[in-house]
Amino acid sequence: AQRVTQPEKLLSVFKGAPVELKCNYSYSGSPELFWYVQYSRQRLQLLLRHISRESIKGFTADLNKGETSFHLKKPFAQEEDSAMYYCALSLIKAAGNKLTFGGGTRVLVKP
Amino acid sequence: ETGVTQSPTHLIKTRGQQVTLRCSSQSGHNTVSWYQQALGQGPQFIFQYYREEENGRGNFPPRFSGLQFPNYSSELNVNALELDDSALYLCASGLQGPSSYNEQFFGPGTRLTVL
């Protein structure tokens, strides 16, 4: 069965500092990886997915199949980045397109 | 276009009771998924409905059941409530198509407390 691990429950950084959220997964096939974000009092929303290979709000994430990781990075954190971040995995062409989520990392960006 | 809506916002039940949670999909979407999010944890997949049939299920017992209606609204029913069922229940809608994955859009959730 697939599994997603986010080892950090809380990341606290100062504004302008780099931030990296770790995500490791276990699955022997070819998964699709995603980062979802939940800002205070807002619903869960997609931040980015590895297939898109794009930068969203300054965030990037690279899928490393050798290390089975999909870490999220931003070189200069902003206060508005404070939120809960979830790494998620979906199996390509699987019935149901279910998302398997990690436990989440809370990011706090201090002024 | 309207987003995913869920009702009620909050609900308190006692152990052994039954509960029904409701979800309205985003306009144009044809799949509805339900997730359970316990406090301090990530969402866990319960099941998905597509064309009014269950289309994938997570590791949840049969007392968790659902329905999808022709207008793509959906219900999550939980029988014989247990204390551990206390959680935030999230509904997500999406568009099943030829590509391998379609983005899922989440509702605000229903907070269920079982006493």
PDB file of C-alpha atoms in Angstrom:
ATOM      1  CA  ALA A   1       0.000   0.000   0.000  1.00  0.00           C
ATOM      2  CA  GLN A   2       1.159   3.514  -0.712  1.00  0.00           C
ATOM      3  CA  ARG A   3       2.258   5.802   2.113  1.00  0.00           C
ATOM      4  CA  VAL A   4       3.262   9.470   2.390  1.00  0.00           C
ATOM      5  CA  THR A   5       5.455  10.766   5.197  1.00  0.00           C
ATOM      6  CA  GLN A   6       6.014  14.375   6.196  1.00  0.00           C
ATOM      7  CA  PRO A   7       8.586  14.235   8.998  1.00  0.00           C
ATOM      8  CA  GLU A   8       8.175  17.814  10.224  1.00  0.00           C
ATOM      9  CA  LYS A   9       4.993  18.770  12.034  1.00  0.00           C
ATOM     10  CA  LEU A  10       6.052  22.402  12.340  1.00  0.00           C
ATOM     11  CA  LEU A  11       8.481  24.605  10.457  1.00  0.00           C
ATOM     12  CA  SER A  12       9.150  28.087  11.777  1.00  0.00           C
ATOM     13  CA  VAL A  13      11.207  30.469   9.618  1.00  0.00           C
ATOM     14  CA  PHE A  14      11.801  34.181   9.377  1.00  0.00           C
ATOM     15  CA  LYS A  15      10.484  36.220   6.478  1.00  0.00           C
ATOM     16  CA  GLY A  16      12.954  36.161   3.596  1.00  0.00           C
ATOM     17  CA  ALA A  17      14.580  32.910   4.695  1.00  0.00           C
ATOM     18  CA  PRO A  18      14.424  29.760   2.581  1.00  0.00           C
ATOM     19  CA  VAL A  19      11.935  27.084   3.494  1.00  0.00           C
ATOM     20  CA  GLU A  20      11.920  23.397   2.568  1.00  0.00           C
ATOM     21  CA  LEU A  21       9.132  20.984   3.442  1.00  0.00           C
ATOM     22  CA  LYS A  22      10.079  17.340   3.237  1.00  0.00           C
ATOM     23  CA  CYS A  23       7.904  14.645   1.741  1.00  0.00           C
ATOM     24  CA  ASN A  24       8.784  11.001   1.255  1.00  0.00           C
ATOM     25  CA  TYR A  25       6.570   8.367  -0.248  1.00  0.00           C
ATOM     26  CA  SER A  26       6.517   4.622  -0.582  1.00  0.00           C
ATOM     27  CA  TYR A  27       5.080   3.079  -3.705  1.00  0.00           C
ATOM     28  CA  SER A  28       6.718   0.780  -6.201  1.00  0.00           C
ATOM     29  CA  GLY A  29       4.880   2.057  -9.263  1.00  0.00           C
ATOM     30  CA  SER A  30       4.624   5.475 -10.895  1.00  0.00           C
ATOM     31  CA  PRO A  31       2.652   7.826  -8.712  1.00  0.00           C
ATOM     32  CA  GLU A  32       1.529  11.372  -9.240  1.00  0.00           C
ATOM     33  CA  LEU A  33       2.643  13.692  -6.437  1.00  0.00           C
ATOM     34  CA  PHE A  34       0.957  16.850  -5.233  1.00  0.00           C
ATOM     35  CA  TRP A  35       1.247  19.568  -2.647  1.00  0.00           C
ATOM     36  CA  TYR A  36      -1.973  20.892  -1.150  1.00  0.00           C
ATOM     37  CA  VAL A  37      -2.174  23.966   1.068  1.00  0.00           C
ATOM     38  CA  GLN A  38      -4.710  25.125   3.616  1.00  0.00           C
ATOM     39  CA  TYR A  39      -4.552  28.761   4.688  1.00  0.00           C
ATOM     40  CA  SER A  40      -6.235  29.873   7.893  1.00  0.00           C
ATOM     41  CA  ARG A  41     -10.035  29.639   7.618  1.00  0.00           C
ATOM     42  CA  GLN A  42      -9.843  28.489   4.012  1.00  0.00           C
ATOM     43  CA  ARG A  43     -10.435  25.155   2.359  1.00  0.00           C
ATOM     44  CA  LEU A  44      -7.809  22.725   1.170  1.00  0.00           C
ATOM     45  CA  GLN A  45      -6.533  23.681  -2.279  1.00  0.00           C
ATOM     46  CA  LEU A  46      -4.019  22.369  -4.768  1.00  0.00           C
ATOM     47  CA  LEU A  47      -0.689  24.207  -4.730  1.00  0.00           C
ATOM     48  CA  LEU A  48       1.211  22.272  -7.370  1.00  0.00           C
ATOM     49  CA  ARG A  49       1.749  18.835  -8.874  1.00  0.00           C
ATOM     50  CA  HIS A  50       4.885  17.271 -10.234  1.00  0.00           C
ATOM     51  CA  ILE A  51       3.515  16.712 -13.729  1.00  0.00           C
ATOM     52  CA  SER A  52       3.070  20.451 -14.242  1.00  0.00           C
ATOM     53  CA  ARG A  53       6.722  21.225 -13.426  1.00  0.00           C
ATOM     54  CA  GLU A  54       5.737  24.793 -12.659  1.00  0.00           C
ATOM     55  CA  SER A  55       6.414  27.279  -9.895  1.00  0.00           C
ATOM     56  CA  ILE A  56       3.382  28.469  -7.957  1.00  0.00           C
ATOM     57  CA  LYS A  57       3.653  31.412  -5.552  1.00  0.00           C
ATOM     58  CA  GLY A  58       7.419  30.956  -5.709  1.00  0.00           C
ATOM     59  CA  PHE A  59       7.219  27.307  -4.609  1.00  0.00           C
ATOM     60  CA  THR A  60       8.799  24.473  -6.558  1.00  0.00           C
ATOM     61  CA  ALA A  61       8.943  20.747  -5.962  1.00  0.00           C
ATOM     62  CA  ASP A  62      11.052  18.128  -7.699  1.00  0.00           C
ATOM     63  CA  LEU A  63      10.120  14.486  -7.846  1.00  0.00           C
ATOM     64  CA  ASN A  64      13.143  12.325  -7.003  1.00  0.00           C
ATOM     65  CA  LYS A  65      12.193   8.759  -7.836  1.00  0.00           C
ATOM     66  CA  GLY A  66      15.511   7.392  -6.597  1.00  0.00           C
ATOM     67  CA  GLU A  67      14.978   8.844  -3.128  1.00  0.00           C
ATOM     68  CA  THR A  68      11.171   8.610  -3.381  1.00  0.00           C
ATOM     69  CA  SER A  69      10.895  12.228  -2.313  1.00  0.00           C
ATOM     70  CA  PHE A  70       8.928  15.280  -3.386  1.00  0.00           C
ATOM     71  CA  HIS A  71      10.232  18.123  -1.241  1.00  0.00           C
ATOM     72  CA  LEU A  72       8.639  21.573  -1.489  1.00  0.00           C
ATOM     73  CA  LYS A  73      10.940  24.583  -1.575  1.00  0.00           C
ATOM     74  CA  LYS A  74      10.767  28.342  -1.617  1.00  0.00           C
ATOM     75  CA  PRO A  75      13.913  30.492  -1.579  1.00  0.00           C
ATOM     76  CA  PHE A  76      12.385  33.493   0.216  1.00  0.00           C
ATOM     77  CA  ALA A  77       9.451  32.815   2.543  1.00  0.00           C
ATOM     78  CA  GLN A  78       6.728  35.436   2.948  1.00  0.00           C
ATOM     79  CA  GLU A  79       4.330  35.922   5.861  1.00  0.00           C
ATOM     80  CA  GLU A  80       1.413  34.951   3.631  1.00  0.00           C
ATOM     81  CA  ASP A  81       3.011  31.509   3.204  1.00  0.00           C
ATOM     82  CA  SER A  82       2.015  30.657   6.770  1.00  0.00           C
ATOM     83  CA  ALA A  83      -0.345  27.714   6.357  1.00  0.00           C
ATOM     84  CA  MET A  84      -0.764  23.968   6.642  1.00  0.00           C
ATOM     85  CA  TYR A  85       0.863  22.025   3.799  1.00  0.00           C
ATOM     86  CA  TYR A  86       0.022  18.466   2.796  1.00  0.00           C
ATOM     87  CA  CYS A  87       1.920  16.240   0.426  1.00  0.00           C
ATOM     88  CA  ALA A  88      -0.316  13.774  -1.435  1.00  0.00           C
ATOM     89  CA  LEU A  89       0.040  10.876  -3.822  1.00  0.00           C
ATOM     90  CA  SER A  90      -2.288   9.495  -6.460  1.00  0.00           C
ATOM     91  CA  LEU A  91      -1.834   6.334  -8.479  1.00  0.00           C
ATOM     92  CA  ILE A  92      -1.719   6.916 -12.217  1.00  0.00           C
ATOM     93  CA  LYS A  93      -4.822   5.556 -13.953  1.00  0.00           C
ATOM     94  CA  ALA A  94      -6.083   3.881 -10.806  1.00  0.00           C
ATOM     95  CA  ALA A  95      -9.799   3.589 -10.314  1.00  0.00           C
ATOM     96  CA  GLY A  96     -11.092   6.273  -8.032  1.00  0.00           C
ATOM     97  CA  ASN A  97      -8.103   8.641  -8.305  1.00  0.00           C
ATOM     98  CA  LYS A  98      -7.839   8.551  -4.539  1.00  0.00           C
ATOM     99  CA  LEU A  99      -5.368  10.838  -2.834  1.00  0.00           C
ATOM    100  CA  THR A 100      -3.139   9.482  -0.077  1.00  0.00           C
ATOM    101  CA  PHE A 101      -2.086  12.370   2.169  1.00  0.00           C
ATOM    102  CA  GLY A 102       0.799  12.842   4.535  1.00  0.00           C
ATOM    103  CA  GLY A 103       0.241  14.106   8.057  1.00  0.00           C
ATOM    104  CA  GLY A 104       0.902  17.716   7.133  1.00  0.00           C
ATOM    105  CA  THR A 105       3.467  20.367   8.027  1.00  0.00           C
ATOM    106  CA  ARG A 106       2.495  23.667   9.589  1.00  0.00           C
ATOM    107  CA  VAL A 107       4.612  26.534   8.304  1.00  0.00           C
ATOM    108  CA  LEU A 108       4.916  29.663  10.368  1.00  0.00           C
ATOM    109  CA  VAL A 109       6.707  32.603   8.782  1.00  0.00           C
ATOM    110  CA  LYS A 110       7.736  35.173  11.358  1.00  0.00           C
ATOM    111  CA  PRO A 111       8.193  38.859  10.491  1.00  0.00           C
TER     112      PRO A 111
ATOM    113  CA  GLU B   1     -19.118  28.774 -11.309  1.00  0.00           C
ATOM    114  CA  THR B   2     -19.962  27.693  -7.775  1.00  0.00           C
ATOM    115  CA  GLY B   3     -17.580  25.779  -5.563  1.00  0.00           C
ATOM    116  CA  VAL B   4     -18.062  22.636  -3.495  1.00  0.00           C
ATOM    117  CA  THR B   5     -20.467  23.121  -0.617  1.00  0.00           C
ATOM    118  CA  GLN B   6     -21.092  20.914   2.405  1.00  0.00           C
ATOM    119  CA  SER B   7     -23.774  20.798   5.070  1.00  0.00           C
ATOM    120  CA  PRO B   8     -24.039  21.008   7.949  1.00  0.00           C
ATOM    121  CA  THR B   9     -20.974  22.910   9.119  1.00  0.00           C
ATOM    122  CA  HIS B  10     -20.950  21.305  12.548  1.00  0.00           C
ATOM    123  CA  LEU B  11     -22.752  18.322  14.009  1.00  0.00           C
ATOM    124  CA  ILE B  12     -22.839  16.681  17.423  1.00  0.00           C
ATOM    125  CA  LYS B  13     -24.060  13.101  17.797  1.00  0.00           C
ATOM    126  CA  THR B  14     -23.909  10.434  20.466  1.00  0.00           C
ATOM    127  CA  ARG B  15     -22.339   7.021  20.193  1.00  0.00           C
ATOM    128  CA  GLY B  16     -24.500   4.506  18.340  1.00  0.00           C
ATOM    129  CA  GLN B  17     -26.446   7.099  16.373  1.00  0.00           C
ATOM    130  CA  GLN B  18     -26.486   7.477  12.606  1.00  0.00           C
ATOM    131  CA  VAL B  19     -25.470  10.583  10.657  1.00  0.00           C
ATOM    132  CA  THR B  20     -25.846  11.871   7.099  1.00  0.00           C
ATOM    133  CA  LEU B  21     -23.528  14.488   5.667  1.00  0.00           C
ATOM    134  CA  ARG B  22     -24.220  16.254   2.399  1.00  0.00           C
ATOM    135  CA  CYS B  23     -22.121  17.653  -0.402  1.00  0.00           C
ATOM    136  CA  SER B  24     -22.839  19.575  -3.593  1.00  0.00           C
ATOM    137  CA  SER B  25     -20.227  19.235  -6.289  1.00  0.00           C
ATOM    138  CA  GLN B  26     -18.697  22.042  -8.261  1.00  0.00           C
ATOM    139  CA  SER B  27     -20.618  22.756 -11.448  1.00  0.00           C
ATOM    140  CA  GLY B  28     -19.588  20.434 -14.313  1.00  0.00           C
ATOM    141  CA  HIS B  29     -17.890  17.837 -12.097  1.00  0.00           C
ATOM    142  CA  ASN B  30     -18.881  14.161 -12.222  1.00  0.00           C
ATOM    143  CA  THR B  31     -16.952  12.567  -9.353  1.00  0.00           C
ATOM    144  CA  VAL B  32     -17.341  13.050  -5.631  1.00  0.00           C
ATOM    145  CA  SER B  33     -14.841  11.808  -3.058  1.00  0.00           C
ATOM    146  CA  TRP B  34     -15.110  11.775   0.716  1.00  0.00           C
ATOM    147  CA  TYR B  35     -12.228  12.064   3.155  1.00  0.00           C
ATOM    148  CA  GLN B  36     -11.999  11.834   6.936  1.00  0.00           C
ATOM    149  CA  GLN B  37      -9.534  14.133   8.671  1.00  0.00           C
ATOM    150  CA  ALA B  38      -8.896  13.404  12.332  1.00  0.00           C
ATOM    151  CA  LEU B  39      -7.371  16.133  14.472  1.00  0.00           C
ATOM    152  CA  GLY B  40      -3.707  16.664  13.676  1.00  0.00           C
ATOM    153  CA  GLN B  41      -3.696  14.243  10.760  1.00  0.00           C
ATOM    154  CA  GLY B  42      -3.949  14.413   7.004  1.00  0.00           C
ATOM    155  CA  PRO B  43      -7.174  13.537   5.190  1.00  0.00           C
ATOM    156  CA  GLN B  44      -7.886   9.828   4.681  1.00  0.00           C
ATOM    157  CA  PHE B  45      -9.767   8.610   1.603  1.00  0.00           C
ATOM    158  CA  ILE B  46     -13.118   7.006   2.394  1.00  0.00           C
ATOM    159  CA  PHE B  47     -14.569   6.425  -1.083  1.00  0.00           C
ATOM    160  CA  GLN B  48     -15.364   8.020  -4.421  1.00  0.00           C
ATOM    161  CA  TYR B  49     -18.534   8.007  -6.501  1.00  0.00           C
ATOM    162  CA  TYR B  50     -18.682   8.279 -10.282  1.00  0.00           C
ATOM    163  CA  ARG B  51     -21.883   7.998 -12.300  1.00  0.00           C
ATOM    164  CA  GLU B  52     -23.742   7.174  -9.108  1.00  0.00           C
ATOM    165  CA  GLU B  53     -21.624   4.105  -8.340  1.00  0.00           C
ATOM    166  CA  GLU B  54     -18.836   3.579  -5.853  1.00  0.00           C
ATOM    167  CA  ASN B  55     -15.550   3.882  -7.745  1.00  0.00           C
ATOM    168  CA  GLY B  56     -12.845   3.106  -5.224  1.00  0.00           C
ATOM    169  CA  ARG B  57     -12.870   2.722  -1.457  1.00  0.00           C
ATOM    170  CA  GLY B  58     -10.372   3.245   1.323  1.00  0.00           C
ATOM    171  CA  ASN B  59      -9.878   1.241   4.494  1.00  0.00           C
ATOM    172  CA  PHE B  60     -13.198   2.075   6.133  1.00  0.00           C
ATOM    173  CA  PRO B  61     -15.825  -0.381   7.448  1.00  0.00           C
ATOM    174  CA  PRO B  62     -19.174  -0.958   5.695  1.00  0.00           C
ATOM    175  CA  ARG B  63     -20.979   1.260   8.191  1.00  0.00           C
ATOM    176  CA  PHE B  64     -19.551   4.114   6.108  1.00  0.00           C
ATOM    177  CA  SER B  65     -21.709   4.302   3.002  1.00  0.00           C
ATOM    178  CA  GLY B  66     -22.590   6.859   0.406  1.00  0.00           C
ATOM    179  CA  LEU B  67     -24.798   7.947  -2.422  1.00  0.00           C
ATOM    180  CA  GLN B  68     -24.336  10.105  -5.475  1.00  0.00           C
ATOM    181  CA  PHE B  69     -27.396  11.634  -7.097  1.00  0.00           C
ATOM    182  CA  PRO B  70     -28.012  12.491 -10.791  1.00  0.00           C
ATOM    183  CA  ASN B  71     -27.276  16.141 -10.066  1.00  0.00           C
ATOM    184  CA  TYR B  72     -23.855  15.006  -8.715  1.00  0.00           C
ATOM    185  CA  SER B  73     -24.653  15.906  -5.140  1.00  0.00           C
ATOM    186  CA  SER B  74     -23.619  13.284  -2.639  1.00  0.00           C
ATOM    187  CA  GLU B  75     -24.269  11.947   0.838  1.00  0.00           C
ATOM    188  CA  LEU B  76     -22.004  10.242   3.335  1.00  0.00           C
ATOM    189  CA  ASN B  77     -23.833   8.037   5.832  1.00  0.00           C
ATOM    190  CA  VAL B  78     -22.234   6.653   8.955  1.00  0.00           C
ATOM    191  CA  ASN B  79     -24.103   4.111  11.073  1.00  0.00           C
ATOM    192  CA  ALA B  80     -23.446   3.041  14.651  1.00  0.00           C
ATOM    193  CA  LEU B  81     -21.261   6.038  15.388  1.00  0.00           C
ATOM    194  CA  GLU B  82     -18.138   5.493  17.465  1.00  0.00           C
ATOM    195  CA  LEU B  83     -16.105   8.035  19.411  1.00  0.00           C
ATOM    196  CA  ASP B  84     -13.251   7.676  16.893  1.00  0.00           C
ATOM    197  CA  ASP B  85     -15.551   8.870  14.124  1.00  0.00           C
ATOM    198  CA  SER B  86     -15.145  12.394  15.498  1.00  0.00           C
ATOM    199  CA  ALA B  87     -13.358  14.228  12.699  1.00  0.00           C
ATOM    200  CA  LEU B  88     -13.618  16.754   9.898  1.00  0.00           C
ATOM    201  CA  TYR B  89     -15.279  15.168   6.866  1.00  0.00           C
ATOM    202  CA  LEU B  90     -14.204  16.617   3.547  1.00  0.00           C
ATOM    203  CA  CYS B  91     -15.939  16.290   0.229  1.00  0.00           C
ATOM    204  CA  ALA B  92     -14.033  16.798  -3.019  1.00  0.00           C
ATOM    205  CA  SER B  93     -15.364  16.923  -6.554  1.00  0.00           C
ATOM    206  CA  GLY B  94     -13.560  16.451  -9.829  1.00  0.00           C
ATOM    207  CA  LEU B  95     -13.962  15.625 -13.479  1.00  0.00           C
ATOM    208  CA  GLN B  96     -13.217  12.063 -14.533  1.00  0.00           C
ATOM    209  CA  GLY B  97     -11.768  12.100 -18.033  1.00  0.00           C
ATOM    210  CA  PRO B  98      -9.235  10.519 -20.371  1.00  0.00           C
ATOM    211  CA  SER B  99      -6.206  11.919 -18.538  1.00  0.00           C
ATOM    212  CA  SER B 100      -4.726  10.015 -15.638  1.00  0.00           C
ATOM    213  CA  TYR B 101      -5.690  12.539 -13.015  1.00  0.00           C
ATOM    214  CA  ASN B 102      -8.021  15.449 -12.699  1.00  0.00           C
ATOM    215  CA  GLU B 103      -7.720  18.067  -9.986  1.00  0.00           C
ATOM    216  CA  GLN B 104     -10.023  17.603  -7.039  1.00  0.00           C
ATOM    217  CA  PHE B 105     -11.699  20.611  -5.440  1.00  0.00           C
ATOM    218  CA  PHE B 106     -12.425  20.436  -1.745  1.00  0.00           C
ATOM    219  CA  GLY B 107     -15.353  21.721   0.254  1.00  0.00           C
ATOM    220  CA  PRO B 108     -15.028  23.451   3.625  1.00  0.00           C
ATOM    221  CA  GLY B 109     -15.829  20.272   5.550  1.00  0.00           C
ATOM    222  CA  THR B 110     -18.311  19.142   8.197  1.00  0.00           C
ATOM    223  CA  ARG B 111     -17.008  18.897  11.752  1.00  0.00           C
ATOM    224  CA  LEU B 112     -18.573  15.820  13.412  1.00  0.00           C
ATOM    225  CA  THR B 113     -18.287  15.329  17.160  1.00  0.00           C
ATOM    226  CA  VAL B 114     -19.380  12.026  18.665  1.00  0.00           C
ATOM    227  CA  LEU B 115     -20.013  12.058  22.421  1.00  0.00           C
TER     228      LEU B 115
END
